[in-house]
PDB file of C-alpha atoms in Angstrom:
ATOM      1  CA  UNK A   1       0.000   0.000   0.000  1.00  0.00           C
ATOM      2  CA  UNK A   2       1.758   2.985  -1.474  1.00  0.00           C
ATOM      3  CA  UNK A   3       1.271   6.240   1.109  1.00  0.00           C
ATOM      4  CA  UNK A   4       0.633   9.366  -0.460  1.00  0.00           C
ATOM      5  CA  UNK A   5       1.460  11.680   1.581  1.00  0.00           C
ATOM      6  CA  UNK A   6       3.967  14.689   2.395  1.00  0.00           C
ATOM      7  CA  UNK A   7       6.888  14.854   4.453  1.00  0.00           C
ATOM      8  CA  UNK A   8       5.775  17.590   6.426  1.00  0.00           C
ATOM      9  CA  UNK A   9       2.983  16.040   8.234  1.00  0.00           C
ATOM     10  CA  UNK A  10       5.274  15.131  10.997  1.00  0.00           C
ATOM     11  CA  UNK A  11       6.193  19.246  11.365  1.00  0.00           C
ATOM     12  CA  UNK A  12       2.646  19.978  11.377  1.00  0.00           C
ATOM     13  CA  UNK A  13       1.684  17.526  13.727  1.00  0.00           C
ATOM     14  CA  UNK A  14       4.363  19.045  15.910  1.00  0.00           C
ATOM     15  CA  UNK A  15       4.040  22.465  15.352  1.00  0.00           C
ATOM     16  CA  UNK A  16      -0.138  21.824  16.095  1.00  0.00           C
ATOM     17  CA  UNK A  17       1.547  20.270  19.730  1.00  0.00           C
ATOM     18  CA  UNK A  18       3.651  22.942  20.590  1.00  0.00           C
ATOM     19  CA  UNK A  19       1.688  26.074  19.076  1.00  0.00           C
ATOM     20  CA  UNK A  20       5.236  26.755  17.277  1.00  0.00           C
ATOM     21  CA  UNK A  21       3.917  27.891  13.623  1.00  0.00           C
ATOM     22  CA  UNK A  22       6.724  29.079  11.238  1.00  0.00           C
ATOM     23  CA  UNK A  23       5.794  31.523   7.901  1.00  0.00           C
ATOM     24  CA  UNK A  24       7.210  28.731   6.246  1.00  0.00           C
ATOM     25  CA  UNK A  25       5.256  25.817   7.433  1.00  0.00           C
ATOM     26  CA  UNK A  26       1.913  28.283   6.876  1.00  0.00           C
ATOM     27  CA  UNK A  27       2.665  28.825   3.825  1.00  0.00           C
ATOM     28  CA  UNK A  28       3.244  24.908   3.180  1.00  0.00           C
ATOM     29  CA  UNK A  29      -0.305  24.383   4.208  1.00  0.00           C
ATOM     30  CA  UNK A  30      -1.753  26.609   2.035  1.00  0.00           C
ATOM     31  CA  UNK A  31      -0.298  24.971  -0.855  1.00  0.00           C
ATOM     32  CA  UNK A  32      -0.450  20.961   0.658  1.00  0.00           C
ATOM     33  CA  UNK A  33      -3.470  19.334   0.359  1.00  0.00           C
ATOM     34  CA  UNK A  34      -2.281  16.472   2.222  1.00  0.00           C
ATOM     35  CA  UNK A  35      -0.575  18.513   5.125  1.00  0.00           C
ATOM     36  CA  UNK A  36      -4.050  20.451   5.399  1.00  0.00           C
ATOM     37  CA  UNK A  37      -5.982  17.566   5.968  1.00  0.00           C
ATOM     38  CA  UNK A  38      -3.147  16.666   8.560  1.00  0.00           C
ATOM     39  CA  UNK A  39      -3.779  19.725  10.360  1.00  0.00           C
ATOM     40  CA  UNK A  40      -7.844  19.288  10.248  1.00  0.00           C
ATOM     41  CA  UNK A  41      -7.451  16.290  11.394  1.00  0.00           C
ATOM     42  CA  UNK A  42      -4.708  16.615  14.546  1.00  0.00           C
ATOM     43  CA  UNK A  43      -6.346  19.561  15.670  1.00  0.00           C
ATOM     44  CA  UNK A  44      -9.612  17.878  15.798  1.00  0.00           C
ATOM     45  CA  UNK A  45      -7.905  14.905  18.097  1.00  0.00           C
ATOM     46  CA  UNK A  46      -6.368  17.481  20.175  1.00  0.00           C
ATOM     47  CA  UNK A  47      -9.698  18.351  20.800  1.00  0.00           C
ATOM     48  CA  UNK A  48     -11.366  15.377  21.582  1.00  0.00           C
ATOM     49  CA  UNK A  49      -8.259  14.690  23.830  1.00  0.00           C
ATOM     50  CA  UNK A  50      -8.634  17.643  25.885  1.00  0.00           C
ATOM     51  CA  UNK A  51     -12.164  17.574  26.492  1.00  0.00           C
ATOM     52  CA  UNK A  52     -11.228  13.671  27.670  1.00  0.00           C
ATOM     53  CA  UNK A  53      -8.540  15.214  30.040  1.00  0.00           C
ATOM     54  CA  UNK A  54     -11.389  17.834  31.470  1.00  0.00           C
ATOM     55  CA  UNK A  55     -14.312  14.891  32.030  1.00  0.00           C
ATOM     56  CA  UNK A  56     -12.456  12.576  33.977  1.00  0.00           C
ATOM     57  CA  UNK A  57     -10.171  14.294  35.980  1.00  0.00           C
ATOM     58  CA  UNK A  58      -9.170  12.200  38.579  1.00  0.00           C
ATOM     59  CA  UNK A  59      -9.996  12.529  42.342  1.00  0.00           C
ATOM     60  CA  UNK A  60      -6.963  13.737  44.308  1.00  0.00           C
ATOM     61  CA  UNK A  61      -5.871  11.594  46.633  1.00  0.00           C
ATOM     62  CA  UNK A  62      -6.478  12.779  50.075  1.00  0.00           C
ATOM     63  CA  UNK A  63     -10.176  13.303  48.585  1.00  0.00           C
ATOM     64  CA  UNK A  64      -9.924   9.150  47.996  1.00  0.00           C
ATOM     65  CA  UNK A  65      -8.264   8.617  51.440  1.00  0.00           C
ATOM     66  CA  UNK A  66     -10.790  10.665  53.505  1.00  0.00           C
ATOM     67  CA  UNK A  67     -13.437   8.562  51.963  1.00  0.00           C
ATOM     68  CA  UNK A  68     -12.203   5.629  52.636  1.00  0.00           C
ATOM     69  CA  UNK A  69     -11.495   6.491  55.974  1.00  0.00           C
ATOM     70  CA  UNK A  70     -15.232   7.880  56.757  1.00  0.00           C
ATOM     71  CA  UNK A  71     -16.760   4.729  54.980  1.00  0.00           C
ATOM     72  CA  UNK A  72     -14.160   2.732  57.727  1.00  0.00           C
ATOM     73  CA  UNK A  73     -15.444   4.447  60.444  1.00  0.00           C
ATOM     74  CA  UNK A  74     -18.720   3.929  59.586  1.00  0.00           C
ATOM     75  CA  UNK A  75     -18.671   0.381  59.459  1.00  0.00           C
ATOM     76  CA  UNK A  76     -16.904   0.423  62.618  1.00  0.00           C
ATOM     77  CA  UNK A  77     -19.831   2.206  64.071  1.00  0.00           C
ATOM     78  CA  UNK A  78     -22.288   0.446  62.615  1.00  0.00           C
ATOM     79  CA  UNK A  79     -20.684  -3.183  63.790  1.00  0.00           C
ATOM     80  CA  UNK A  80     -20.163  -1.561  67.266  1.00  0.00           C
ATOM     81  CA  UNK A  81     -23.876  -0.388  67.247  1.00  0.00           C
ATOM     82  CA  UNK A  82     -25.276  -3.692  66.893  1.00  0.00           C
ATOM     83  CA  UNK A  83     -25.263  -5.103  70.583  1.00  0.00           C
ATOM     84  CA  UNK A  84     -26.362  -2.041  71.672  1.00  0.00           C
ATOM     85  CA  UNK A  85     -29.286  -2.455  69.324  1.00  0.00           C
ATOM     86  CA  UNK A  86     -30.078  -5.883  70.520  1.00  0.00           C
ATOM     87  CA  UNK A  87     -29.985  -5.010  74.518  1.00  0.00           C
ATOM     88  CA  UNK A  88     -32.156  -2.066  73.314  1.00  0.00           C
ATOM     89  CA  UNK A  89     -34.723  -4.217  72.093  1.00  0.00           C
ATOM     90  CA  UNK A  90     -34.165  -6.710  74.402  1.00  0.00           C
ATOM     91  CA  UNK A  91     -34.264  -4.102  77.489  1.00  0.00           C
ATOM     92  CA  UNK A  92     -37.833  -2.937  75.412  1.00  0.00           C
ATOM     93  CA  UNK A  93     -39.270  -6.334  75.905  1.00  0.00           C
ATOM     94  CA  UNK A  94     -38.053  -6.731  79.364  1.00  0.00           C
ATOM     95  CA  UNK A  95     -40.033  -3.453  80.249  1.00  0.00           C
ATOM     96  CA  UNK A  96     -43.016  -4.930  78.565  1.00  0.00           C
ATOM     97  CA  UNK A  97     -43.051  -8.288  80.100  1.00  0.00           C
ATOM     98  CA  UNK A  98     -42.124  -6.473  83.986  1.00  0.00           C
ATOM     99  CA  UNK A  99     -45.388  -4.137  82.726  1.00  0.00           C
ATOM    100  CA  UNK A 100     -47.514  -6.955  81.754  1.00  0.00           C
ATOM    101  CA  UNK A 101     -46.738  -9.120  84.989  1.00  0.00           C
ATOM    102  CA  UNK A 102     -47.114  -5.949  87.105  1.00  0.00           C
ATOM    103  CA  UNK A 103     -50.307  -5.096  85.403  1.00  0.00           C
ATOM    104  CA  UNK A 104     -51.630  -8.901  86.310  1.00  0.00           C
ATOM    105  CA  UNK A 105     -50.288  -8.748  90.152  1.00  0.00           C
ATOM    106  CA  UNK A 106     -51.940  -5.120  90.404  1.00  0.00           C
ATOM    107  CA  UNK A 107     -54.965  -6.955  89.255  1.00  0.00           C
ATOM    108  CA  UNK A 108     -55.362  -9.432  92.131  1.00  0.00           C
ATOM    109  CA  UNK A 109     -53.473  -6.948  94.967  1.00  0.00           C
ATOM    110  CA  UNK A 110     -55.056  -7.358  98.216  1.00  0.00           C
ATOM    111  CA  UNK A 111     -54.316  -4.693 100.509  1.00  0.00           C
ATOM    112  CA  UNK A 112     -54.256  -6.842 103.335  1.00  0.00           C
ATOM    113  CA  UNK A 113     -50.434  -8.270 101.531  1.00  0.00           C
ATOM    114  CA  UNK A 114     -49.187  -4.610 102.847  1.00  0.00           C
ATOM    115  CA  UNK A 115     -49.298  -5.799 106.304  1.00  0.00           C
ATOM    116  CA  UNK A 116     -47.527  -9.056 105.687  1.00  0.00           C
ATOM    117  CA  UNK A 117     -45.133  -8.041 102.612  1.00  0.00           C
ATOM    118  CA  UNK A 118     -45.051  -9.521  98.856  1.00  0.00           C
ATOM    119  CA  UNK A 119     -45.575 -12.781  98.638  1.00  0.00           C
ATOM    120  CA  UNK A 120     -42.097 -14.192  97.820  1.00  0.00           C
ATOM    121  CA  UNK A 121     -44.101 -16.339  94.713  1.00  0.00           C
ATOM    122  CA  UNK A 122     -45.002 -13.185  93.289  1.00  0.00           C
ATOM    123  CA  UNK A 123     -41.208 -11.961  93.008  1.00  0.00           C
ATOM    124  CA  UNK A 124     -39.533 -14.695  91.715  1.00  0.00           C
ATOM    125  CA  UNK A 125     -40.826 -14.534  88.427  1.00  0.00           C
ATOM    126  CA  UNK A 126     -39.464 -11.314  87.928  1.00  0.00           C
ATOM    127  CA  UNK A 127     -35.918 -11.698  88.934  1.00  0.00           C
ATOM    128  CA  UNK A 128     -35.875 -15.230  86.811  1.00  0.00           C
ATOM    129  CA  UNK A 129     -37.280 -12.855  83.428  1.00  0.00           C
ATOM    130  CA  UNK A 130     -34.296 -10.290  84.638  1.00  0.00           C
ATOM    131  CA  UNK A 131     -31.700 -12.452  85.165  1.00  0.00           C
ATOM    132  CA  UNK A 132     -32.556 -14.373  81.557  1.00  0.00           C
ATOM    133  CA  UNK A 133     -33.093 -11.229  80.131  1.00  0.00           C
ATOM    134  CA  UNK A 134     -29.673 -10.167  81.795  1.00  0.00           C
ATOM    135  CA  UNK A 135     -27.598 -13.659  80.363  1.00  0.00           C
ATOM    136  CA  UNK A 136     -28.980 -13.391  77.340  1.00  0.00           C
ATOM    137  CA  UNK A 137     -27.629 -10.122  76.516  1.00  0.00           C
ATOM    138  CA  UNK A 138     -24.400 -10.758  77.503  1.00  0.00           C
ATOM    139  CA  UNK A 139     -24.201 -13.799  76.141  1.00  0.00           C
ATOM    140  CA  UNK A 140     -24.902 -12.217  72.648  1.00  0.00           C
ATOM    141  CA  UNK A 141     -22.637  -9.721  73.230  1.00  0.00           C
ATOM    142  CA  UNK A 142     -19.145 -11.978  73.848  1.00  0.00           C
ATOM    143  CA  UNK A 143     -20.517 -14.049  70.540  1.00  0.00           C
ATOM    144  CA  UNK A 144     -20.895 -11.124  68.407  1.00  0.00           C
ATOM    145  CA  UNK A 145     -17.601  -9.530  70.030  1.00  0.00           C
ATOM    146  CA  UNK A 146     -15.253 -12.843  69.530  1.00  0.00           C
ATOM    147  CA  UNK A 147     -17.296 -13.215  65.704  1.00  0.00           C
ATOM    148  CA  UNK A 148     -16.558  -9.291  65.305  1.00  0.00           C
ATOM    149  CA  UNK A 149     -13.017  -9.737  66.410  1.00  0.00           C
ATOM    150  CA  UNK A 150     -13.912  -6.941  68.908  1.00  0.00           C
ATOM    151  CA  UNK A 151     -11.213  -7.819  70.868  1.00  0.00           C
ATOM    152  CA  UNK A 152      -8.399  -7.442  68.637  1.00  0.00           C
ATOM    153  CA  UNK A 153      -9.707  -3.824  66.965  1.00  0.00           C
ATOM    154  CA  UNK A 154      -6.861  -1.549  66.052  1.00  0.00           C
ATOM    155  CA  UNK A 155      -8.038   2.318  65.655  1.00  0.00           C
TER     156      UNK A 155
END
């Protein structure tokens, strides 16, 4: 395949790069249809590569690290959150089982158990739900900490 072309494309090309134009090389491209077309069509890449350059500059760095650093905090709050949530709810239906079993000894209160104090049956119950309620927390709390590897966080 036989090229057709001049020998001055390259100093257009260049010249086009640098923004160096001689009288010379102008005057070329007046005459040249082939260096012509070489400087239509360089320009118009320059073009299209700047534009490129403008959409995607990149993020600067710090901009990346903070990021990554907020997203890491976050998950370290949110996985440190999470027992907290569960003894929240679990505290929530403690309060509602102490309110429903108050509610039901209110009901049947004789005022003649003032003189003698609670009855000790009516007690137990109570402390048994609290103490569960109690075990159960922290027992979900060393699982989730030895799972989370809470003991071995480095800040």
């Amino acid at each position: 395949m036989n090229r057709s072309g001049c020998e001055c494309e390259r100093e257009v090309v260049d010249a086009l790069r640098t923004g160096l134009w001689t009288a010379d090389l102008n005057g070329h491209i007046e005459s040249c249809d082939s260096c012509r077309e070489t400087k239509r069509v360089a320009e118009s890449l320059l073009h299209y590569a700047a534009s490129l350059r403008v959409e995607q500059v990149p993020a600067a760095a710090d901009e990346i690290w903070r990021r990554a650093q907020m997203e890491r905090q976050a998950m370290i709050l949110k996985r440190a959150t999470r027992p907290l949530i569960f003894m929240r709810l679990l505290s929530l239906g403690c309060v509602v089982a102490f309110a429903a079993w108050l509610l039901h000894g209110l009901s049947r209160f004789d005022y003649r158990e003032i003189l003698h104090g609670w009855a000790l049956g009516d007690i137990l119950p109570g402390v048994a739900i609290a103490v569960l309620c109690i075990a159960a927390g922290a027992f979900y709390m060393l699982h989730e900490g030895k799972q989370q590897g809470a003991f071995n966080v480095v800040s």
